[in-house]
Amino acid sequence: MKTFTLPGTELAVPNVILGLMRIQDKSDEEVRTLVRTARDAGITFLDHAAVYGASAHGCERRFAEALQLTPTEREQVVIQSKAGIVTDGPYFDFSYEHIVESVHESLTALGTDYLDILLLHRPDALVEPEEVARAFDALASAGKVRAFGVSNHTPGQIDLLRRFVEQPLVVNQLQLSITHAPMIAQGVAANMQGSGQSVVRDGGIVDYCRLHDITIQAWSPFQAGFFDGPFLGSDRYPELNAVVDRLSAKYAVPAEAIAVAWITRHPARMQVVLGTTTPSRVAAAAQGSDLPLTRAEWYELFRAAGYLLP
Ligand SMILES: NC(=O)c1ccc[n+]([C@@H]2O[C@H](COP(=O)([O-])OP(=O)(O)OC[C@H]3O[C@@H](n4cnc5c(N)ncnc54)[C@H](OP(=O)(O)O)[C@@H]3O)[C@@H](O)[C@H]2O)c1
């Protein structure tokens, strides 16, 4: 497992993360086996959110009930969670009260005293950055959150926060897979009149994150689009799957490893957030952590997914 020091922190982190969004209905034993398999593969970084589960903090609670981490075991993992989405209204909430309360609820649900990293989950149109700064200061000075970041944010939204927030914003978690790669595809098609791919919808977020030492975490690395099923083995992507299968045979790794390697091969040094609840798929995906696809192979996968190479 490839590891690095997360810029802006002293955390040694793997470039593959276990996401726990889908564990609500899993038994204690299933959750334990999933996490143990990840740990055995070197995945020491766990991604949660207040909103994951049948009700608020449901997956965080499920995780804690199943794992019952000792203080020593707690220190051996990086636990990241998110605040800012309230499904039963007001929907997005970056107020001081919500952020602080959500973190307290996450800590209770997770059975821990601190979060290693807190992310603001999705942009709040009504954000008041001074309030976010006040919430982050309160959480940091109380030792409840050690580092901060965002998710699904544009450069402008991050700049607005950075004007007031004292702590470095170290992560931006964004949707990225071979078949859902607008953040990368737009730059490849720059300046192409008539190509929808050249339209920049996210303000050039990859370059922005690289310039500001913000680590991109790629969520839904196997989903074709927005929660519409995986592209691996899908008859919607015959050309892509043919390339994946050929590379999987060449490197003697499962197909999941090729999907992960397409992201880890990017020099922005991204982390891949796995969402599978199947232990064998976690082990398979982990094999893509340090698999050096060639430039030609990386572009071949990109083109086979349907993107334009001008
Ligand atoms: N920041 C955000 O806004 C945001 C949004 C969504 C997710 N996330 C984070 O990202 C993580 C990953 O998201 P995700 O679950 O949508 O991503 P994913 O890893 O792309 O998808 C996993 C889902 O695909 C299924 N699947 C079917 N075939 C698969 C295969 N061959 N390999 C891998 N999975 C296969 C899995 O089923 P099985 O479980 O049955 O294997 C699971 O339901 C979440 O856990 C969460 O931590 C963040």
Coordinates of C-alpha atoms and ligand atoms in Angstrom, one line a residue:
M1 CA 0.0 0.0 0.0
K2 CA 1.4 3.3 -1.0
T3 CA 1.4 5.9 1.8
F4 CA 2.4 9.5 2.1
T5 CA 2.2 12.4 4.6
L6 CA -1.0 14.2 4.0
P7 CA 0.0 17.8 3.1
G8 CA -0.9 20.3 5.8
T9 CA -1.0 17.5 8.5
E10 CA 1.4 15.1 10.1
L11 CA -0.8 12.1 9.2
A12 CA 0.8 9.2 7.4
V13 CA -2.0 8.1 5.1
P14 CA -2.6 5.3 2.5
N15 CA -3.7 6.3 -1.0
V16 CA -6.8 4.0 -0.7
I17 CA -9.5 4.7 1.8
L18 CA -12.4 2.6 3.1
G19 CA -15.7 4.4 2.8
L20 CA -18.4 3.3 5.2
M21 CA -21.5 4.8 3.5
R22 CA -23.1 1.4 2.8
I23 CA -22.7 -0.5 6.1
Q24 CA -26.0 0.3 7.8
D25 CA -27.6 -3.1 7.2
K26 CA -24.4 -5.1 7.7
S27 CA -24.0 -7.4 10.8
D28 CA -21.3 -6.9 13.4
E29 CA -19.3 -9.7 11.9
E30 CA -19.7 -8.4 8.3
V31 CA -18.4 -4.9 9.4
R32 CA -15.5 -6.4 11.3
T33 CA -14.5 -8.6 8.4
L34 CA -14.7 -5.7 6.0
V35 CA -12.5 -3.4 8.2
R36 CA -10.1 -6.2 9.0
T37 CA -9.7 -7.0 5.3
A38 CA -9.0 -3.3 4.6
R39 CA -6.5 -3.1 7.5
D40 CA -4.7 -6.2 6.3
A41 CA -4.3 -4.5 2.9
G42 CA -2.8 -1.4 4.5
I43 CA -6.0 0.7 4.4
T44 CA -5.8 2.5 7.7
F45 CA -8.1 5.5 6.7
L46 CA -11.8 5.3 7.2
D47 CA -14.4 7.7 5.7
H48 CA -17.7 8.5 7.4
A49 CA -20.3 11.2 7.3
A50 CA -23.1 12.3 9.6
V51 CA -25.6 11.7 6.8
Y52 CA -24.6 8.1 6.0
G53 CA -27.2 5.5 7.2
A54 CA -30.9 5.1 7.6
S55 CA -30.9 8.1 10.0
A56 CA -28.3 10.7 11.0
H57 CA -25.0 9.1 12.2
G58 CA -26.4 5.6 11.5
C59 CA -23.3 4.2 9.8
E60 CA -21.0 5.8 12.3
R61 CA -22.9 4.1 15.1
R62 CA -23.0 0.8 13.2
F63 CA -19.2 1.0 12.8
A64 CA -18.6 1.7 16.5
E65 CA -21.0 -1.0 17.7
A66 CA -19.3 -3.6 15.5
L67 CA -15.7 -2.6 16.0
Q68 CA -15.6 -1.5 19.7
L69 CA -12.2 0.0 19.2
T70 CA -9.8 0.1 22.1
P71 CA -7.9 3.4 22.6
T72 CA -4.8 1.8 21.0
E73 CA -6.8 0.6 18.0
R74 CA -8.4 4.0 17.7
E75 CA -5.0 5.6 17.4
Q76 CA -4.0 3.2 14.6
V77 CA -6.6 4.5 12.2
V78 CA -7.4 7.9 10.6
I79 CA -11.1 8.6 11.1
Q80 CA -12.6 11.2 8.8
S81 CA -16.2 12.4 9.0
K82 CA -18.4 15.1 7.4
A83 CA -21.0 17.6 8.4
G84 CA -23.3 20.0 6.6
I85 CA -26.0 17.8 5.0
V86 CA -29.3 17.6 6.9
T87 CA -31.7 15.5 4.8
D88 CA -34.8 16.4 6.6
G89 CA -34.1 20.1 6.3
P90 CA -32.7 22.7 6.0
Y91 CA -30.7 20.4 3.7
F92 CA -27.3 22.2 3.6
D93 CA -26.2 23.9 6.9
F94 CA -22.8 25.4 7.5
S95 CA -23.9 27.4 10.5
Y96 CA -21.7 27.4 13.7
E97 CA -24.4 25.5 15.6
H98 CA -24.9 22.8 13.1
I99 CA -21.2 22.1 12.5
V100 CA -20.4 21.9 16.2
E101 CA -23.5 19.9 17.1
S102 CA -22.9 17.5 14.2
V103 CA -19.3 16.8 15.2
H104 CA -20.4 16.2 18.8
E105 CA -23.0 13.7 17.5
S106 CA -20.4 12.0 15.3
L107 CA -18.0 11.7 18.3
T108 CA -20.8 10.1 20.4
A109 CA -21.8 7.8 17.5
L110 CA -18.3 6.8 16.7
G111 CA -17.3 6.4 20.4
T112 CA -14.2 8.5 20.1
D113 CA -12.9 11.7 21.5
Y114 CA -11.6 13.2 18.3
L115 CA -12.0 13.2 14.5
D116 CA -8.7 13.2 12.6
I117 CA -10.3 15.1 9.7
L118 CA -13.7 16.9 9.4
L119 CA -15.0 17.8 5.9
L120 CA -17.8 20.1 5.0
H121 CA -19.9 17.7 2.9
R122 CA -21.5 19.7 0.2
P123 CA -21.5 23.5 -0.5
D124 CA -24.1 25.5 1.5
A125 CA -25.4 28.4 -0.7
L126 CA -26.1 30.3 2.5
V127 CA -22.6 29.8 3.9
E128 CA -21.2 32.5 6.2
P129 CA -17.5 31.8 6.2
E130 CA -16.9 33.7 9.5
E131 CA -19.2 31.2 11.2
V132 CA -17.4 28.2 9.7
A133 CA -14.1 29.8 11.0
R134 CA -15.6 30.1 14.5
A135 CA -16.8 26.5 14.5
F136 CA -13.5 25.2 13.3
D137 CA -11.6 27.2 15.9
A138 CA -13.9 25.9 18.7
L139 CA -13.5 22.3 17.5
A140 CA -9.7 22.6 17.0
S141 CA -9.0 24.3 20.4
A142 CA -11.2 21.7 22.2
G143 CA -9.1 18.9 20.6
K144 CA -12.2 17.5 18.9
V145 CA -11.0 17.8 15.3
R146 CA -7.4 17.7 14.2
A147 CA -7.6 18.8 10.5
F148 CA -10.2 20.2 8.2
G149 CA -11.3 20.0 4.6
V150 CA -14.2 20.1 2.2
S151 CA -16.1 18.0 -0.3
N152 CA -17.6 18.8 -3.6
H153 CA -16.3 22.4 -3.5
T154 CA -15.1 24.7 -6.3
P155 CA -12.0 26.8 -6.1
G156 CA -14.1 30.0 -5.5
Q157 CA -15.9 28.3 -2.6
I158 CA -12.7 27.2 -1.1
D159 CA -11.1 30.6 -1.5
L160 CA -14.1 32.2 0.3
L161 CA -13.6 29.8 3.2
R162 CA -9.8 30.3 3.2
R163 CA -10.2 34.0 3.6
F164 CA -11.6 33.4 7.1
V165 CA -10.7 29.9 8.2
E166 CA -7.3 29.8 10.0
Q167 CA -6.7 26.1 9.7
P168 CA -5.4 24.7 6.3
L169 CA -8.1 23.0 4.2
V170 CA -6.3 19.8 3.4
V171 CA -8.8 17.7 1.5
N172 CA -11.4 18.1 -1.2
Q173 CA -13.5 14.9 -1.7
L174 CA -14.9 14.8 -5.3
Q175 CA -16.7 12.3 -7.5
L176 CA -14.1 10.6 -9.8
S177 CA -14.0 7.4 -11.7
I178 CA -12.8 6.5 -15.2
T179 CA -16.3 7.0 -16.6
H180 CA -17.1 10.1 -14.4
A181 CA -14.0 12.3 -14.9
P182 CA -15.2 15.7 -16.0
M183 CA -12.6 17.4 -13.7
I184 CA -9.9 15.8 -15.8
A185 CA -11.6 15.5 -19.2
Q186 CA -12.3 19.3 -19.5
G187 CA -8.6 20.2 -19.4
V188 CA -7.8 17.6 -22.1
A189 CA -10.3 19.2 -24.4
A190 CA -9.4 22.8 -23.6
N191 CA -10.1 25.3 -26.3
M192 CA -12.1 23.0 -28.5
Q193 CA -15.1 24.9 -29.8
G194 CA -18.1 22.7 -30.1
S195 CA -17.0 20.1 -27.6
G196 CA -19.1 19.8 -24.5
Q197 CA -16.1 18.2 -22.8
S198 CA -14.2 21.5 -22.9
V199 CA -16.7 23.2 -20.8
V200 CA -15.2 23.9 -17.3
R201 CA -18.0 23.4 -14.7
D202 CA -15.9 23.1 -11.6
G203 CA -13.5 26.1 -11.9
G204 CA -10.5 23.9 -12.7
I205 CA -10.6 22.1 -9.4
V206 CA -7.8 19.6 -10.1
D207 CA -5.2 22.3 -10.9
Y208 CA -6.4 24.5 -8.0
C209 CA -6.0 21.6 -5.5
R210 CA -2.6 20.8 -6.8
L211 CA -1.5 24.4 -6.5
H212 CA -2.8 24.7 -2.9
D213 CA -1.7 21.3 -1.5
I214 CA -5.2 20.1 -1.1
T215 CA -5.5 16.3 -1.5
I216 CA -8.3 15.1 -3.8
Q217 CA -10.2 12.1 -2.5
A218 CA -12.0 10.3 -5.3
W219 CA -15.5 9.1 -4.3
S220 CA -17.5 6.5 -6.2
P221 CA -14.4 5.1 -8.0
F222 CA -16.4 2.2 -9.5
Q223 CA -19.7 3.9 -10.2
A224 CA -20.4 4.7 -13.9
G225 CA -22.2 7.9 -13.0
F226 CA -24.1 9.2 -10.0
F227 CA -25.0 6.0 -8.1
D228 CA -26.1 4.3 -11.3
G229 CA -24.1 1.1 -10.9
P230 CA -20.5 0.1 -11.5
F231 CA -18.9 0.3 -15.0
L232 CA -16.9 -2.8 -14.4
G233 CA -18.6 -5.7 -16.2
S234 CA -21.3 -3.4 -17.5
D235 CA -22.6 -3.9 -21.0
R236 CA -22.8 -0.1 -21.3
Y237 CA -19.0 0.0 -21.5
P238 CA -17.8 -2.9 -23.7
E239 CA -14.8 -1.1 -25.1
L240 CA -13.6 0.1 -21.6
N241 CA -14.1 -3.3 -20.1
A242 CA -12.1 -4.9 -22.9
V243 CA -9.2 -2.6 -22.1
V244 CA -9.6 -3.2 -18.3
D245 CA -9.6 -7.0 -18.8
R246 CA -6.5 -6.8 -21.0
L247 CA -4.6 -4.7 -18.5
S248 CA -5.8 -6.9 -15.6
A249 CA -4.4 -9.9 -17.4
K250 CA -1.1 -8.1 -18.2
Y251 CA -0.5 -7.0 -14.6
A252 CA -2.1 -10.1 -13.1
V253 CA -4.5 -8.1 -10.9
P254 CA -8.3 -8.0 -10.6
A255 CA -10.3 -5.5 -12.7
E256 CA -11.0 -3.4 -9.5
A257 CA -7.2 -2.8 -9.2
I258 CA -7.1 -1.3 -12.7
A259 CA -10.0 1.1 -11.9
V260 CA -8.1 2.2 -8.8
A261 CA -4.8 2.5 -10.6
W262 CA -6.3 4.9 -13.1
I263 CA -6.8 7.3 -10.2
T264 CA -3.7 6.6 -8.2
R265 CA -1.6 7.0 -11.4
H266 CA -2.5 10.7 -11.6
P267 CA 0.4 12.8 -10.3
A268 CA -2.0 14.9 -8.1
R269 CA -1.5 12.1 -5.6
M270 CA -5.1 11.5 -5.0
Q271 CA -6.7 9.1 -2.5
V272 CA -9.4 6.6 -3.7
V273 CA -12.5 6.2 -1.5
L274 CA -13.8 2.6 -1.9
G275 CA -17.5 2.1 -1.1
T276 CA -17.8 -1.7 -1.6
T277 CA -19.0 -3.8 1.4
T278 CA -17.5 -7.0 -0.2
P279 CA -14.2 -7.8 1.5
S280 CA -12.8 -9.6 -1.6
R281 CA -13.4 -6.4 -3.6
V282 CA -11.6 -4.3 -1.0
A283 CA -8.6 -6.7 -1.3
A284 CA -8.8 -6.6 -5.1
A285 CA -9.1 -2.8 -5.2
A286 CA -6.1 -2.3 -2.9
Q287 CA -3.9 -3.9 -5.5
G288 CA -4.3 -0.8 -7.6
S289 CA -2.6 1.4 -4.9
D290 CA 0.9 1.3 -6.4
L291 CA 0.3 -0.2 -9.9
P292 CA 2.2 2.0 -12.4
L293 CA 0.0 2.2 -15.5
T294 CA 1.9 3.6 -18.4
R295 CA 1.0 6.9 -19.9
A296 CA -0.4 5.1 -23.0
E297 CA -2.5 2.7 -20.9
W298 CA -3.9 5.6 -18.8
Y299 CA -5.0 7.5 -21.9
E300 CA -6.3 4.3 -23.5
L301 CA -8.6 3.7 -20.5
F302 CA -9.7 7.4 -20.6
R303 CA -10.6 7.2 -24.4
A304 CA -12.3 3.8 -24.0
A305 CA -14.6 5.4 -21.4
G306 CA -15.8 7.7 -24.1
Y307 CA -13.7 10.8 -23.6
L308 CA -12.3 12.8 -26.4
L309 CA -8.6 12.9 -27.0
P310 CA -8.2 15.8 -29.5
Ligands
LIG1 N1 -18.3 13.3 -0.5 C1 -19.4 12.8 -1.1 O1 -20.2 13.6 -1.5 C2 -19.6 11.3 -1.2 C3 -20.6 10.9 -2.0 C4 -20.8 9.5 -2.1 C5 -19.8 8.6 -1.5 N2 -18.8 9.1 -0.8 C6 -17.8 8.2 -0.1 O2 -17.2 7.5 -1.1 C7 -17.4 6.1 -0.8 C8 -17.5 5.3 -2.1 O3 -18.8 5.6 -2.7 P1 -19.6 4.5 -3.5 O4 -19.9 3.4 -2.6 O5 -20.6 5.2 -4.3 O6 -18.4 4.0 -4.5 P2 -18.0 2.8 -5.3 O7 -16.9 2.1 -4.6 O8 -17.7 3.3 -6.7 O9 -19.3 1.8 -5.4 C9 -19.5 0.8 -4.5 C10 -20.8 0.1 -4.8 O10 -20.6 -0.6 -6.1 C11 -21.0 -2.0 -5.9 N3 -20.1 -2.8 -6.8 C12 -20.6 -3.7 -7.7 N4 -19.7 -4.3 -8.4 C13 -18.5 -3.8 -7.9 C14 -17.1 -4.0 -8.2 N5 -16.7 -4.9 -9.1 N6 -16.2 -3.3 -7.5 C15 -16.6 -2.4 -6.5 N7 -17.9 -2.1 -6.2 C16 -18.8 -2.8 -6.9 C17 -20.7 -2.2 -4.4 O11 -21.5 -3.3 -4.1 P3 -21.0 -4.3 -2.8 O12 -21.0 -3.4 -1.6 O13 -22.1 -5.3 -2.8 O14 -19.6 -4.8 -3.2 C18 -21.2 -0.9 -3.8 O15 -22.6 -0.9 -3.7 C19 -18.6 6.0 0.2 O16 -18.5 4.9 1.0 C20 -18.4 7.3 0.9 O17 -17.4 7.1 2.0 C21 -18.7 10.5 -0.6

